Coordinates of C-alpha atoms in Angstrom, one line a residue:
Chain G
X1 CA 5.2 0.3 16.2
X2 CA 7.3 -1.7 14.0
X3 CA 5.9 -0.9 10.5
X4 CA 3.1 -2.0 7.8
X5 CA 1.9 -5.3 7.3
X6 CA 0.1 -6.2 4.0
X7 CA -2.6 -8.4 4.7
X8 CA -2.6 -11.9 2.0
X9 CA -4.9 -10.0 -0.8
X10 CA -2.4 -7.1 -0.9
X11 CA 0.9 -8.3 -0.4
X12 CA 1.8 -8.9 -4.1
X13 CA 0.9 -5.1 -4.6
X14 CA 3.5 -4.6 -1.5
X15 CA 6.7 -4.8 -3.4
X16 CA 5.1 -1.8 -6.1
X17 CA 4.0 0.2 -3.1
X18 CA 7.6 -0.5 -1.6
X19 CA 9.4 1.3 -4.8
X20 CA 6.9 4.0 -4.9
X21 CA 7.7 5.3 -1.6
X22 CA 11.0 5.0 -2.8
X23 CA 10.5 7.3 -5.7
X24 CA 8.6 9.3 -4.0
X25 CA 12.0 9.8 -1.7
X26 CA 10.1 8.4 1.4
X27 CA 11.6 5.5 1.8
X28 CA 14.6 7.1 3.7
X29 CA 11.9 9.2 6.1
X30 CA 10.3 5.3 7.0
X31 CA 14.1 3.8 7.4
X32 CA 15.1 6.6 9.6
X33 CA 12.0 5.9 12.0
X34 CA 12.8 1.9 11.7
X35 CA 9.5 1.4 10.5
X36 CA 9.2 -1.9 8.0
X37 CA 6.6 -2.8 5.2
X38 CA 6.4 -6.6 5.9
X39 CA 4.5 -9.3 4.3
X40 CA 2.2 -12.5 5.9
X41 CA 5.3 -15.0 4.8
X42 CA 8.1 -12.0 6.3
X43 CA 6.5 -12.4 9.7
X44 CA 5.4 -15.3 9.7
X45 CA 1.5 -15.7 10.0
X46 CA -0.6 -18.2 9.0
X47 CA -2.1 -17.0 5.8
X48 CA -5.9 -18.0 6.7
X49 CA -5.7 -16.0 9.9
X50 CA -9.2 -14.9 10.4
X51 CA -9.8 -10.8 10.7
X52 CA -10.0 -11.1 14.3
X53 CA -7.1 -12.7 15.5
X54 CA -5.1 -10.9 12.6
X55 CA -6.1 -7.7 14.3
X56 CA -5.6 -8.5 17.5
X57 CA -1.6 -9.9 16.6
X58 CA -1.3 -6.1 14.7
X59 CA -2.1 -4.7 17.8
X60 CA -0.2 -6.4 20.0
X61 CA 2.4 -6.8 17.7
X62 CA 2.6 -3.3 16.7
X63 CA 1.7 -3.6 12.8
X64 CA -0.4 -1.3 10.9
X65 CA -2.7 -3.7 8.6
X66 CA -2.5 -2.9 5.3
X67 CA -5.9 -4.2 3.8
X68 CA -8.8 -4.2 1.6
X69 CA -11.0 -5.2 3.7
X70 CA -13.8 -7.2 1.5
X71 CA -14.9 -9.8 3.5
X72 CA -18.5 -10.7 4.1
X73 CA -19.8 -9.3 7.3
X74 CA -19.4 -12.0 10.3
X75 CA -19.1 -12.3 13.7
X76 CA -14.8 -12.2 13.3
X77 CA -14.7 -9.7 10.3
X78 CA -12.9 -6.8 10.4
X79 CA -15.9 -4.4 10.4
X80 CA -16.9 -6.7 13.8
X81 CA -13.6 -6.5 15.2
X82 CA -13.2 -2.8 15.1
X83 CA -16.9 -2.2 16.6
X84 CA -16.4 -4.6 19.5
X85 CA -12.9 -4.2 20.0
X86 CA -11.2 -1.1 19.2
X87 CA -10.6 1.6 21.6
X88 CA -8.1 4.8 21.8
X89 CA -4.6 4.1 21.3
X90 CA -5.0 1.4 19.0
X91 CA -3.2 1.4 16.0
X92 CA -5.7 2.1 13.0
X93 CA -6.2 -0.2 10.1
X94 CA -5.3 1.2 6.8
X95 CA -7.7 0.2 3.8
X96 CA -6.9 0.4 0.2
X97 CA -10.2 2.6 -1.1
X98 CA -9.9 1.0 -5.0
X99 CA -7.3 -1.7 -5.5
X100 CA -8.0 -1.6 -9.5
X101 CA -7.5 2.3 -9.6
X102 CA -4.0 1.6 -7.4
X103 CA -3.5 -1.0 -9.9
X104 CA -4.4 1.2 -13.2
X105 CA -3.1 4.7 -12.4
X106 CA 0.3 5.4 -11.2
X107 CA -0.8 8.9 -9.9
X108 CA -3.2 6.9 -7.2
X109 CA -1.4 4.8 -6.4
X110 CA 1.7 7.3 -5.8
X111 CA -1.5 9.2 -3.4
X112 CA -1.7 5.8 -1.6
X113 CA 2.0 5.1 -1.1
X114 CA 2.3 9.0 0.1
X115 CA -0.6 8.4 2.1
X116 CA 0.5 5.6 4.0
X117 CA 3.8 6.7 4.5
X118 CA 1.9 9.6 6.4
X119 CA -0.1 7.9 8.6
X120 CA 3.3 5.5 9.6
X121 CA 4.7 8.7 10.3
X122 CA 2.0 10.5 11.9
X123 CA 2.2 7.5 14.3
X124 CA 5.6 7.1 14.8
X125 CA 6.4 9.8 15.2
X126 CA 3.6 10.3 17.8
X127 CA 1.6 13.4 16.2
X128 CA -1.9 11.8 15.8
X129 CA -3.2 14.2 13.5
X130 CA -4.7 11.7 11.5
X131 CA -3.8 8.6 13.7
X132 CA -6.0 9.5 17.0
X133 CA -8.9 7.9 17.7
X134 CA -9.2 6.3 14.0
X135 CA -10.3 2.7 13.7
X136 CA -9.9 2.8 10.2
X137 CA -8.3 5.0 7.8
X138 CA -8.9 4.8 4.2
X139 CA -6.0 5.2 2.2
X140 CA -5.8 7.5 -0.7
X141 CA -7.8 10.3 2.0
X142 CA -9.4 11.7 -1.4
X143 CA -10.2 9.0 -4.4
Chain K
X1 CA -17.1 -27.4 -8.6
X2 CA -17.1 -24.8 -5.7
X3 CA -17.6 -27.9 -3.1
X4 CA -14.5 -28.2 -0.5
X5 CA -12.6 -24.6 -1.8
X6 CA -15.2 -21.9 -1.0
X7 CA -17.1 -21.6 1.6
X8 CA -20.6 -20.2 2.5
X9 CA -19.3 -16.4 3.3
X10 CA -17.5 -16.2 0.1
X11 CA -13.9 -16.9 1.5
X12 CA -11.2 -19.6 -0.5
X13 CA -10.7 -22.1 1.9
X14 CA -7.4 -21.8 3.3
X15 CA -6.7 -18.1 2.5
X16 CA -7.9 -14.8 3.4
X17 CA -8.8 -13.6 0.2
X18 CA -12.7 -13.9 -0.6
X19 CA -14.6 -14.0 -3.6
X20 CA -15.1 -10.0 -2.8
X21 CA -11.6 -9.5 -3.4
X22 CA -11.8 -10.9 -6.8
X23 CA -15.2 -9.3 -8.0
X24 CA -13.8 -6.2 -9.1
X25 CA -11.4 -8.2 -11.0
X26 CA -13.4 -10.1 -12.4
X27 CA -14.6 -7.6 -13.9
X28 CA -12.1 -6.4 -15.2
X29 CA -11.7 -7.4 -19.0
X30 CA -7.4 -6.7 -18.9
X31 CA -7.4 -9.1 -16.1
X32 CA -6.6 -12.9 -16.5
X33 CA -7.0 -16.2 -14.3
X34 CA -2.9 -16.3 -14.7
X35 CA -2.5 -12.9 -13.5
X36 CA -4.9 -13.4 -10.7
X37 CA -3.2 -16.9 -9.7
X38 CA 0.3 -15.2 -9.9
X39 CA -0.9 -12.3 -8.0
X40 CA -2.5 -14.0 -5.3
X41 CA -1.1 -17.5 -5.5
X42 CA -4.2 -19.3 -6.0
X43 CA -4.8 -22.2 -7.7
X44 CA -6.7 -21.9 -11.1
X45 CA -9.3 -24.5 -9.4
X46 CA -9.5 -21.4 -6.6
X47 CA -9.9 -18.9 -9.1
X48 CA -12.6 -20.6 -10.9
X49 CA -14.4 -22.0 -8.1
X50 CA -14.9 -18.4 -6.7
X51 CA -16.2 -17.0 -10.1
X52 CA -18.6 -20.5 -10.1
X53 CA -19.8 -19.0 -6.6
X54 CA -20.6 -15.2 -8.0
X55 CA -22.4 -17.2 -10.5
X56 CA -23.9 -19.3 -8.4
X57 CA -24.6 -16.6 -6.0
X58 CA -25.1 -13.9 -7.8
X59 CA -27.9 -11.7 -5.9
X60 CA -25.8 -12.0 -2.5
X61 CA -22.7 -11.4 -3.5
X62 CA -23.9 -8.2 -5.8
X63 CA -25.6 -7.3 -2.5
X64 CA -22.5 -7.3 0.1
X65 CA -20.0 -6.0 -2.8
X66 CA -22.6 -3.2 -2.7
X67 CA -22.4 -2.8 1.0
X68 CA -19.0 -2.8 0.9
X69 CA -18.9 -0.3 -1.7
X70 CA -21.1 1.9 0.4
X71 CA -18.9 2.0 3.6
X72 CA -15.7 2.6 1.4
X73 CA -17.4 5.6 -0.1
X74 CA -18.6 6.9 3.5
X75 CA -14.3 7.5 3.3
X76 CA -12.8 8.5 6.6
X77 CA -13.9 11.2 9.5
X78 CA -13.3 14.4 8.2
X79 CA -10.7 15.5 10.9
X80 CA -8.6 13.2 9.3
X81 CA -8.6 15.1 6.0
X82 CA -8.3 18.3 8.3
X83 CA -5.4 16.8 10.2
X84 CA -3.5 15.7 7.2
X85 CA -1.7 18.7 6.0
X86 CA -0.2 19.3 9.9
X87 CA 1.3 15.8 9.1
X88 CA 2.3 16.3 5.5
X89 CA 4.2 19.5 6.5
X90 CA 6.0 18.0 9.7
X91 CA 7.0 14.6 7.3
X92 CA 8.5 17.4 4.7
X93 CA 10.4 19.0 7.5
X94 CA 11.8 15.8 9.1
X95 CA 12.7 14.8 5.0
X96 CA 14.3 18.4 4.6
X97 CA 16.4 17.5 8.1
X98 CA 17.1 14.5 6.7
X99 CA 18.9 15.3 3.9
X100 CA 20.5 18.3 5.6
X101 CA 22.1 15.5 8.2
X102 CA 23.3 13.7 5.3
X103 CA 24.8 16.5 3.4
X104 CA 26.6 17.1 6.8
X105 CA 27.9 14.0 7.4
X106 CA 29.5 13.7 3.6
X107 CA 30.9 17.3 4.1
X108 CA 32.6 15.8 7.7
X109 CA 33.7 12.6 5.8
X110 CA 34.8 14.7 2.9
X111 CA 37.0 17.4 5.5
X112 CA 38.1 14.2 7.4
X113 CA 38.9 11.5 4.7
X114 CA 37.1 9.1 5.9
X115 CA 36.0 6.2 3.6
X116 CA 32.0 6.5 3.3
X117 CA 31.8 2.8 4.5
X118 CA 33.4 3.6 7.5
X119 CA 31.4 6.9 8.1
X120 CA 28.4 5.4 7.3
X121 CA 28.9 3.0 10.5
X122 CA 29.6 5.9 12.7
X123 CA 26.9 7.8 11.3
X124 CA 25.0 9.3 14.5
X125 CA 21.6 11.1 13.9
X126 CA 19.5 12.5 16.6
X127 CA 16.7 10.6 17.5
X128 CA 13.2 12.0 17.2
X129 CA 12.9 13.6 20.6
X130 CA 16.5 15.6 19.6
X131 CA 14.7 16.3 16.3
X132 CA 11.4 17.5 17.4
X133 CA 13.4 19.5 19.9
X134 CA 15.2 21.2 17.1
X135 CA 12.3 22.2 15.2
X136 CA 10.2 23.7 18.5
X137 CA 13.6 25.8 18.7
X138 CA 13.2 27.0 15.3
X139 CA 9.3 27.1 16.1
X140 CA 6.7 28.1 13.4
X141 CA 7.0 25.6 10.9
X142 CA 4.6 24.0 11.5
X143 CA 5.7 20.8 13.6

């Protein structure tokens, strides 16, 4: 796996995440494992992918997704994609429960960055806990 | 005009992000078109034409920003919640490794005089497997 990769709607709240898992002093745990937080322009991907063919280059690309996932139900939409699609030993997509809470309240959104680093770890590291058998993880676990 | 930068599902044109991203935002009284356009690069056209189609639309879009409410607060399985404090307490103990290795290494440099630059590039940790191995030695802490 080579890391997290904020989908378009979240990757201006990437660099904040970034320097929470810093002060959180889990940035040097993610470095260690050579895992990466990466943006759509890092990559590069087109940034009108649709869901399904984002999905599909996380999986065979080895990114998490790091999304909010609010897209009108469709044939490609996420919610589609992971129903039709996903099977065991996929790597999950992480969803941001409450994007104005993470935004508002540092002590969520220090849960989510903790989070997150968890579940990179918990798959790097190859525990599954958490990661097995998950299409979808939302991220704080608790709001 | 909404014509040519929104279309019928909601999404900007050209982007990933949907009107459904922006609703909560919307309303959100401390938020501002310039925030939202600096945040996620839109166009102030983009940003109005997708609060023209809530307007415009306003019994769907209240319904699927209600669906999508509903399936966020349905949260995640709850082995994952179960899981998560096996995974918390193995990421402390590879953290608490971590900075043990570190502490080691500057003691080495320290005892050898070697410049930190230079000790830094011959800086040799364990990989995981050599990690993991280390802690099923120890055994019982939970890893």
């Amino acid at each position: 796996m080579r890391g997290l990769l904020a989908d378009v709607h979240l990757q201006g709240h990437l660099p904040y995440l970034r320097s929470l898992i810093d002060e959180l002093d889990l940035g040097s745990v993610l470095a260690e494992l050579e895992l990466e937080l990466a943006t759509f322009p890092d990559i590069p991907l087109d940034p009108s992918l649709d869901d399904r063919s984002l999905w599909n280059h996380c999986q065979r690309e080895g990114w998490v997704l790091f999304t909010e996932n609010r897209r009108a139900d469709d044939p490609n939409s996420l919610q589609a994609t992971l129903a039709d699609s996903w099977k065991p030993g996929c790597l999950p997509v992480l969803t941001l429960a409450n994007k104005t809470r993470f935004e508002h309240s540092p002590a969520y959104a220090k849960l989510v960055a903790t989070h997150v680093a968890e579940v990179l770890f918990d798959i790097q590291v190859g525990l599954g806990y958490i990661s097995n058998d998950q299409p979808r993880i939302y991220v704080p676990r608790k709001a | 005009m909404t014509t040519g930068l929104i279309n019928e599902v909601g999404d900007i044109i050209g982007t990933r992000i949907t009107v459904y991203n922006l609703l909560p935002q919307f309303l959100d009284p401390t938020v501002t078109e310039a925030y939202l356009c600096r945040l996620y690069q839109l166009t102030p056209e983009q940003v109005s034409a997708a609060r023209a189609h809530i307007l415009n639309n306003l019994d769907t879009v209240l319904a699927q920003h209600l669906k999508i409410e509903d399936r966020i607060a349905d949260g995640n399985a709850p082995e994952v919640v179960q899981q998560a404090e096996r995974t918390r307490a193995a990421m402390r103990s590879f953290k608490e490794w971590l900075a043990e290795q570190e502490k080691a290494e500057a003691a080495k440099r320290m005892a050898e005089s070697i410049p930190a630059e230079e000790g830094n590039n011959s800086r040799e940790f364990p990989s995981f497997r050599e990690w993991l191995a280390q802690q099923e030695a120890h055994s019982g802490e939970g890893v």
